[in-house]
């Protein structure tokens, strides 16, 4: 017999799904989980490399597509990719365990989208030749180069601070992380739909000076509120 | 704002680390699902995406690699010398044959 399981994509409100995606709802009171039946063996045997056009990439994109499709009509709390349970009853228990918190969080993210902004700077390599320099000359030049770099770093830091503060004014909530060593900013903004135009205009206005300072600004969005759905559901069967 | 479809790295970053998490034994305990997540993490960190993800930061940092430009120059002059040596060897070879011919 095939080992069947349920992939859980998201938690949303208990309303009928209007999109044509091949998923179903398991409900508990006012909230519902968006699930799809899955053959666990297929999931378990996916030992291909996660390359751009491979099966894993397809699954990851499918997860995002399902969450987005639901988010078009209802507020949504995405589950982490790869959330799998055994049967419908497990999903009900899951919903029951955090019903109030999830209902509250759904209210918070309703009519909001997430935007990601990452600012990075890679210091350029000194291009000046070192031939013919004495040790002292070389060290003096290194000192000067490092001093210049430090001044430029402070200017960039100020510009990043401006950007973050200004974007934050258009957002309901902000999270920041810094998992990459050269990231000057790695933030997610929960932006009300009505502020979208203002947020984008602010981003377009403030990214230019940063790019002129040699930084790269990587902006993505709109996303479903992935970064604003950090809830742990602990359930034992 | 960039409205093209998101890059795989961008999507991975969102769907792997974030969102509602199920803990406890209700989550299907398939090691391979964990492995799958692990693989995806490795993919994010792989050399292919390392640059985009900013994990090769040390290569361009002037403090850690102040001589990166000098190293490139060294490689260039090495190649140039090799070409010159090859040309000289060839010239010498011709000369040797010529000398043999003279003997």
Coordinates of C-alpha atoms in Angstrom, one line a residue:
Chain A
X1 CA 0.0 0.0 0.0
X2 CA 1.2 3.5 -0.8
X3 CA 2.1 5.6 2.2
X4 CA -0.1 8.6 1.8
X5 CA 0.3 11.9 3.6
X6 CA -0.8 15.5 3.5
X7 CA 1.3 18.4 2.4
X8 CA 0.2 21.5 4.4
X9 CA 0.8 24.7 2.4
X10 CA -0.9 27.4 4.5
X11 CA -3.4 28.4 7.1
X12 CA -6.2 30.7 6.0
X13 CA -9.7 31.6 6.9
X14 CA -12.5 29.1 6.7
X15 CA -13.8 30.3 3.4
X16 CA -14.3 28.4 0.2
X17 CA -11.3 28.5 -2.1
X18 CA -12.2 30.3 -5.3
X19 CA -8.9 29.6 -7.1
X20 CA -8.6 26.6 -9.4
X21 CA -5.6 25.1 -7.6
X22 CA -5.7 21.3 -6.9
X23 CA -5.8 21.6 -3.1
X24 CA -8.5 21.2 -0.4
X25 CA -9.3 22.8 2.9
X26 CA -9.4 21.1 6.2
X27 CA -11.3 23.4 8.6
X28 CA -11.5 24.0 12.3
X29 CA -13.8 26.8 13.4
X30 CA -12.9 30.0 11.7
X31 CA -9.6 28.9 10.3
X32 CA -8.6 26.3 7.7
X33 CA -5.5 24.6 6.4
X34 CA -4.8 24.4 2.7
X35 CA -3.6 20.8 2.0
X36 CA -2.9 18.4 -0.8
X37 CA -2.7 14.6 -0.7
X38 CA 0.7 13.4 -1.5
X39 CA 2.5 10.1 -2.1
X40 CA 5.1 10.1 0.7
X41 CA 7.3 7.7 -1.3
X42 CA 7.5 10.1 -4.1
X43 CA 8.6 12.8 -1.7
X44 CA 11.0 10.5 0.0
X45 CA 12.6 9.4 -3.2
X46 CA 13.3 12.9 -4.5
X47 CA 17.0 12.5 -4.5
X48 CA 17.7 14.8 -7.4
X49 CA 19.9 17.8 -7.2
X50 CA 17.9 21.0 -6.5
X51 CA 18.9 22.6 -9.7
X52 CA 16.9 25.4 -11.4
X53 CA 14.7 23.2 -13.6
X54 CA 14.7 20.0 -11.4
X55 CA 11.8 18.4 -9.5
X56 CA 12.8 20.0 -6.2
X57 CA 12.7 23.4 -7.7
X58 CA 9.3 22.6 -9.2
X59 CA 8.0 21.6 -5.7
X60 CA 9.4 24.7 -4.1
X61 CA 7.8 26.9 -6.8
X62 CA 4.5 25.0 -6.5
X63 CA 4.5 25.7 -2.7
X64 CA 4.9 29.4 -3.4
X65 CA 2.3 29.3 -6.2
X66 CA -0.3 27.6 -3.9
X67 CA 0.3 30.1 -1.1
X68 CA 0.1 33.0 -3.6
X69 CA -3.1 31.7 -5.1
X70 CA -4.8 31.5 -1.7
X71 CA -3.4 35.0 -0.8
X72 CA -5.2 36.5 -3.8
X73 CA -8.5 36.1 -2.0
X74 CA -7.9 35.5 1.7
X75 CA -5.3 36.4 4.3
X76 CA -2.7 33.6 4.5
X77 CA -0.1 32.2 6.9
X78 CA 2.4 30.1 4.8
X79 CA 3.8 26.9 6.3
X80 CA 7.4 26.1 5.9
X81 CA 8.2 24.2 2.8
X82 CA 8.0 20.4 3.3
X83 CA 5.4 20.4 6.1
X84 CA 3.8 17.0 5.9
X85 CA 1.5 15.2 8.2
X86 CA -0.2 11.7 8.1
X87 CA -3.9 12.4 8.0
X88 CA -6.8 14.8 8.2
X89 CA -7.2 14.4 11.9
X90 CA -3.6 15.6 12.4
X91 CA -4.4 18.8 10.5
X92 CA -7.4 19.4 12.7
X93 CA -5.4 18.9 15.8
X94 CA -2.8 21.3 14.4
X95 CA -5.4 24.0 13.8
X96 CA -6.9 23.4 17.2
X97 CA -3.6 23.8 18.9
X98 CA -3.0 27.4 17.7
X99 CA -6.4 28.5 16.6
X100 CA -6.6 31.8 18.5
X101 CA -3.1 32.9 17.6
X102 CA -3.5 32.0 14.0
X103 CA -6.8 33.8 13.7
X104 CA -5.2 36.9 15.2
X105 CA -2.2 36.7 12.9
X106 CA -4.5 36.3 9.9
X107 CA -6.2 39.5 10.9
X108 CA -2.8 41.2 11.1
X109 CA -1.6 40.2 7.6
X110 CA -4.9 40.7 5.8
X111 CA -4.5 43.2 3.0
X112 CA -0.8 43.2 3.4
X113 CA 2.1 41.9 1.3
X114 CA 5.7 41.3 2.2
X115 CA 8.7 43.0 0.4
X116 CA 12.2 41.9 0.8
X117 CA 15.1 44.4 0.6
X118 CA 18.8 43.4 0.8
X119 CA 21.6 45.9 0.5
X120 CA 25.1 44.5 0.0
X121 CA 28.5 46.0 -0.7
X122 CA 31.5 44.2 -2.0
X123 CA 34.7 46.3 -1.4
X124 CA 36.6 46.8 -4.7
X125 CA 40.1 45.4 -4.9
X126 CA 42.9 47.9 -5.0
X127 CA 43.9 48.3 -8.6
X128 CA 47.1 50.4 -8.1
X129 CA 50.3 48.6 -8.9
X130 CA 52.6 47.8 -5.9
X131 CA 55.8 47.5 -8.0
X132 CA 58.5 49.9 -7.1
X133 CA 57.0 50.8 -3.7
X134 CA 59.1 50.6 -0.6
X135 CA 57.7 48.9 2.4
X136 CA 56.9 52.2 4.1
X137 CA 55.2 53.6 0.9
X138 CA 53.2 50.4 0.6
X139 CA 52.0 50.6 4.2
X140 CA 51.1 54.3 4.0
X141 CA 49.1 53.6 0.9
X142 CA 47.3 50.7 2.6
X143 CA 46.5 52.9 5.5
X144 CA 45.1 55.6 3.2
X145 CA 43.0 53.0 1.3
X146 CA 41.6 51.6 4.5
X147 CA 40.8 55.1 5.8
X148 CA 39.0 55.9 2.6
X149 CA 37.1 52.7 2.8
X150 CA 36.1 53.4 6.4
X151 CA 34.7 56.8 5.4
X152 CA 32.8 55.4 2.5
X153 CA 31.4 52.7 4.7
X154 CA 30.0 55.3 7.1
X155 CA 28.3 57.2 4.3
X156 CA 26.8 54.0 3.0
X157 CA 25.7 53.0 6.5
X158 CA 23.8 56.3 6.8
X159 CA 22.2 55.8 3.4
X160 CA 21.1 52.3 4.4
X161 CA 19.7 53.7 7.7
X162 CA 17.7 56.3 5.7
X163 CA 16.4 53.7 3.4
X164 CA 15.3 51.3 6.2
X165 CA 13.7 54.1 8.2
X166 CA 11.8 55.5 5.2
X167 CA 10.6 52.1 4.1
X168 CA 9.6 51.2 7.6
X169 CA 7.3 54.2 7.7
X170 CA 5.2 52.6 5.0
X171 CA 5.1 49.2 6.6
X172 CA 3.0 47.8 9.4
X173 CA 5.8 45.5 10.6
X174 CA 9.5 45.0 9.9
X175 CA 11.9 42.1 10.4
X176 CA 15.6 42.2 9.9
X177 CA 18.2 39.5 9.7
X178 CA 21.8 39.6 8.7
X179 CA 22.8 36.1 7.6
X180 CA 25.3 37.3 5.0
X181 CA 28.5 38.8 6.1
X182 CA 28.5 41.7 3.6
X183 CA 24.8 42.5 3.9
X184 CA 24.3 46.0 5.1
X185 CA 20.6 45.4 5.3
X186 CA 18.5 42.3 5.0
X187 CA 15.0 43.3 5.9
X188 CA 11.4 42.3 5.2
X189 CA 8.5 44.8 5.3
X190 CA 4.9 44.0 5.8
X191 CA 3.3 46.6 3.6
X192 CA -0.5 47.4 3.5
X193 CA -1.8 47.2 0.0
X194 CA -2.8 50.8 0.1
X195 CA 0.8 51.8 0.8
X196 CA 2.3 49.8 -2.0
X197 CA 2.7 52.7 -4.5
X198 CA 4.3 54.9 -1.8
X199 CA 6.6 52.1 -0.7
X200 CA 7.8 51.4 -4.2
X201 CA 8.3 55.1 -4.9
X202 CA 10.4 55.4 -1.7
X203 CA 12.4 52.4 -2.6
X204 CA 13.1 53.7 -6.2
X205 CA 14.1 57.1 -4.8
X206 CA 16.4 55.9 -2.1
X207 CA 18.1 53.0 -3.9
X208 CA 19.8 55.3 -6.4
X209 CA 22.1 57.1 -4.0
X210 CA 23.1 53.7 -2.5
X211 CA 23.9 52.3 -5.9
X212 CA 25.9 55.3 -6.6
X213 CA 27.9 54.5 -3.4
X214 CA 28.7 51.1 -4.9
X215 CA 26.1 49.1 -3.1
X216 CA 23.7 46.6 -4.7
X217 CA 20.0 46.8 -3.7
X218 CA 18.2 43.5 -4.2
X219 CA 14.4 44.1 -3.8
X220 CA 11.8 41.4 -4.1
X221 CA 8.1 41.4 -3.8
X222 CA 5.2 41.4 -3.3
X223 CA 5.3 38.1 -1.4
X224 CA 2.8 36.4 0.8
X225 CA 3.8 37.2 4.4
X226 CA 6.4 34.5 4.8
X227 CA 8.5 36.5 7.2
X228 CA 5.6 37.4 9.4
X229 CA 4.2 34.0 10.0
X230 CA 6.7 32.6 12.5
X231 CA 4.5 30.4 14.6
X232 CA 5.6 27.1 16.0
X233 CA 2.8 24.5 16.3
X234 CA 3.7 21.8 18.8
X235 CA 1.4 18.9 18.6
X236 CA 1.7 15.3 19.7
X237 CA -0.5 12.5 18.4
Chain B
X1 CA 10.3 47.2 -8.9
X2 CA 11.3 43.9 -10.5
X3 CA 8.2 42.1 -11.6
X4 CA 9.8 39.1 -13.3
X5 CA 9.2 35.8 -11.7
X6 CA 11.4 35.4 -8.6
X7 CA 14.7 33.6 -8.8
X8 CA 14.9 30.1 -7.2
X9 CA 17.3 31.5 -4.6
X10 CA 14.7 34.1 -3.6
X11 CA 11.9 31.6 -3.4
X12 CA 14.1 29.2 -1.4
X13 CA 15.0 31.9 1.0
X14 CA 11.4 32.6 1.7
X15 CA 9.9 29.1 1.8
X16 CA 12.6 27.3 3.7
X17 CA 13.4 29.4 6.7
X18 CA 10.1 31.1 7.3
X19 CA 6.5 30.5 7.9
X20 CA 4.5 28.4 10.3
X21 CA 6.5 25.4 11.6
X22 CA 5.1 22.1 12.8
X23 CA 7.1 20.5 15.7
X24 CA 6.3 17.4 17.6
X25 CA 5.6 13.9 16.4
X26 CA 2.5 15.0 14.3
X27 CA 4.9 16.0 11.6
X28 CA 5.6 13.0 9.4
X29 CA 8.9 11.6 10.5
X30 CA 10.4 10.9 7.1
X31 CA 14.0 11.4 7.3
X32 CA 14.1 12.1 3.6
X33 CA 11.8 15.1 3.9
X34 CA 14.3 16.5 6.3
X35 CA 17.1 15.5 4.0
X36 CA 15.3 17.2 1.2
X37 CA 15.2 20.4 3.2
X38 CA 18.8 19.9 4.0
X39 CA 19.7 19.5 0.4
X40 CA 17.8 22.6 -0.5
X41 CA 19.8 24.4 2.1
X42 CA 23.0 23.1 0.6
X43 CA 21.8 24.2 -2.8
X44 CA 21.4 27.7 -1.4
X45 CA 24.9 27.6 -0.1
X46 CA 26.4 25.9 -3.2
X47 CA 29.0 27.5 -5.3
X48 CA 26.5 28.1 -8.0
X49 CA 24.6 30.5 -5.9
X50 CA 27.3 31.5 -3.4
X51 CA 28.1 34.6 -5.3
X52 CA 24.5 35.7 -5.5
X53 CA 24.0 34.8 -1.9
X54 CA 27.1 36.8 -0.9
X55 CA 29.0 33.9 0.6
X56 CA 32.2 34.5 -1.3
X57 CA 32.7 37.8 0.5
X58 CA 36.3 37.3 1.4
X59 CA 37.5 37.1 -2.2
X60 CA 36.7 40.7 -2.8
X61 CA 37.6 42.1 0.6
X62 CA 40.7 44.2 0.4
X63 CA 41.7 43.4 4.0
X64 CA 41.7 39.6 3.3
X65 CA 42.8 39.8 -0.3
X66 CA 44.8 43.1 -0.6
X67 CA 47.0 41.4 -3.2
X68 CA 44.3 40.1 -5.5
X69 CA 45.3 42.6 -8.1
X70 CA 49.0 41.7 -7.7
X71 CA 48.2 38.0 -8.0
X72 CA 46.4 38.7 -11.3
X73 CA 49.4 40.7 -12.5
X74 CA 51.7 37.8 -11.5
X75 CA 49.6 35.3 -13.5
X76 CA 49.7 37.6 -16.5
X77 CA 53.5 38.1 -16.4
X78 CA 54.0 34.3 -15.8
X79 CA 52.0 33.6 -18.9
X80 CA 54.1 36.2 -20.8
X81 CA 57.3 34.7 -19.6
X82 CA 56.2 31.2 -20.6
X83 CA 55.5 32.4 -24.1
X84 CA 58.9 34.1 -24.3
X85 CA 60.7 31.0 -23.0
X86 CA 58.8 28.9 -25.6
X87 CA 59.9 31.3 -28.3
X88 CA 63.5 31.2 -27.0
X89 CA 63.6 27.4 -26.9
X90 CA 62.3 27.3 -30.4
X91 CA 65.0 29.7 -31.5
X92 CA 67.7 27.7 -29.6
X93 CA 66.4 24.5 -31.2
X94 CA 66.7 26.0 -34.6
X95 CA 70.2 27.2 -33.7
X96 CA 71.2 23.8 -32.4
X97 CA 70.2 22.1 -35.7
X98 CA 72.0 24.8 -37.6
X99 CA 75.1 24.2 -35.4
X100 CA 74.9 20.4 -36.0
X101 CA 74.7 21.2 -39.7
X102 CA 77.8 23.2 -39.4
X103 CA 79.8 20.5 -37.8

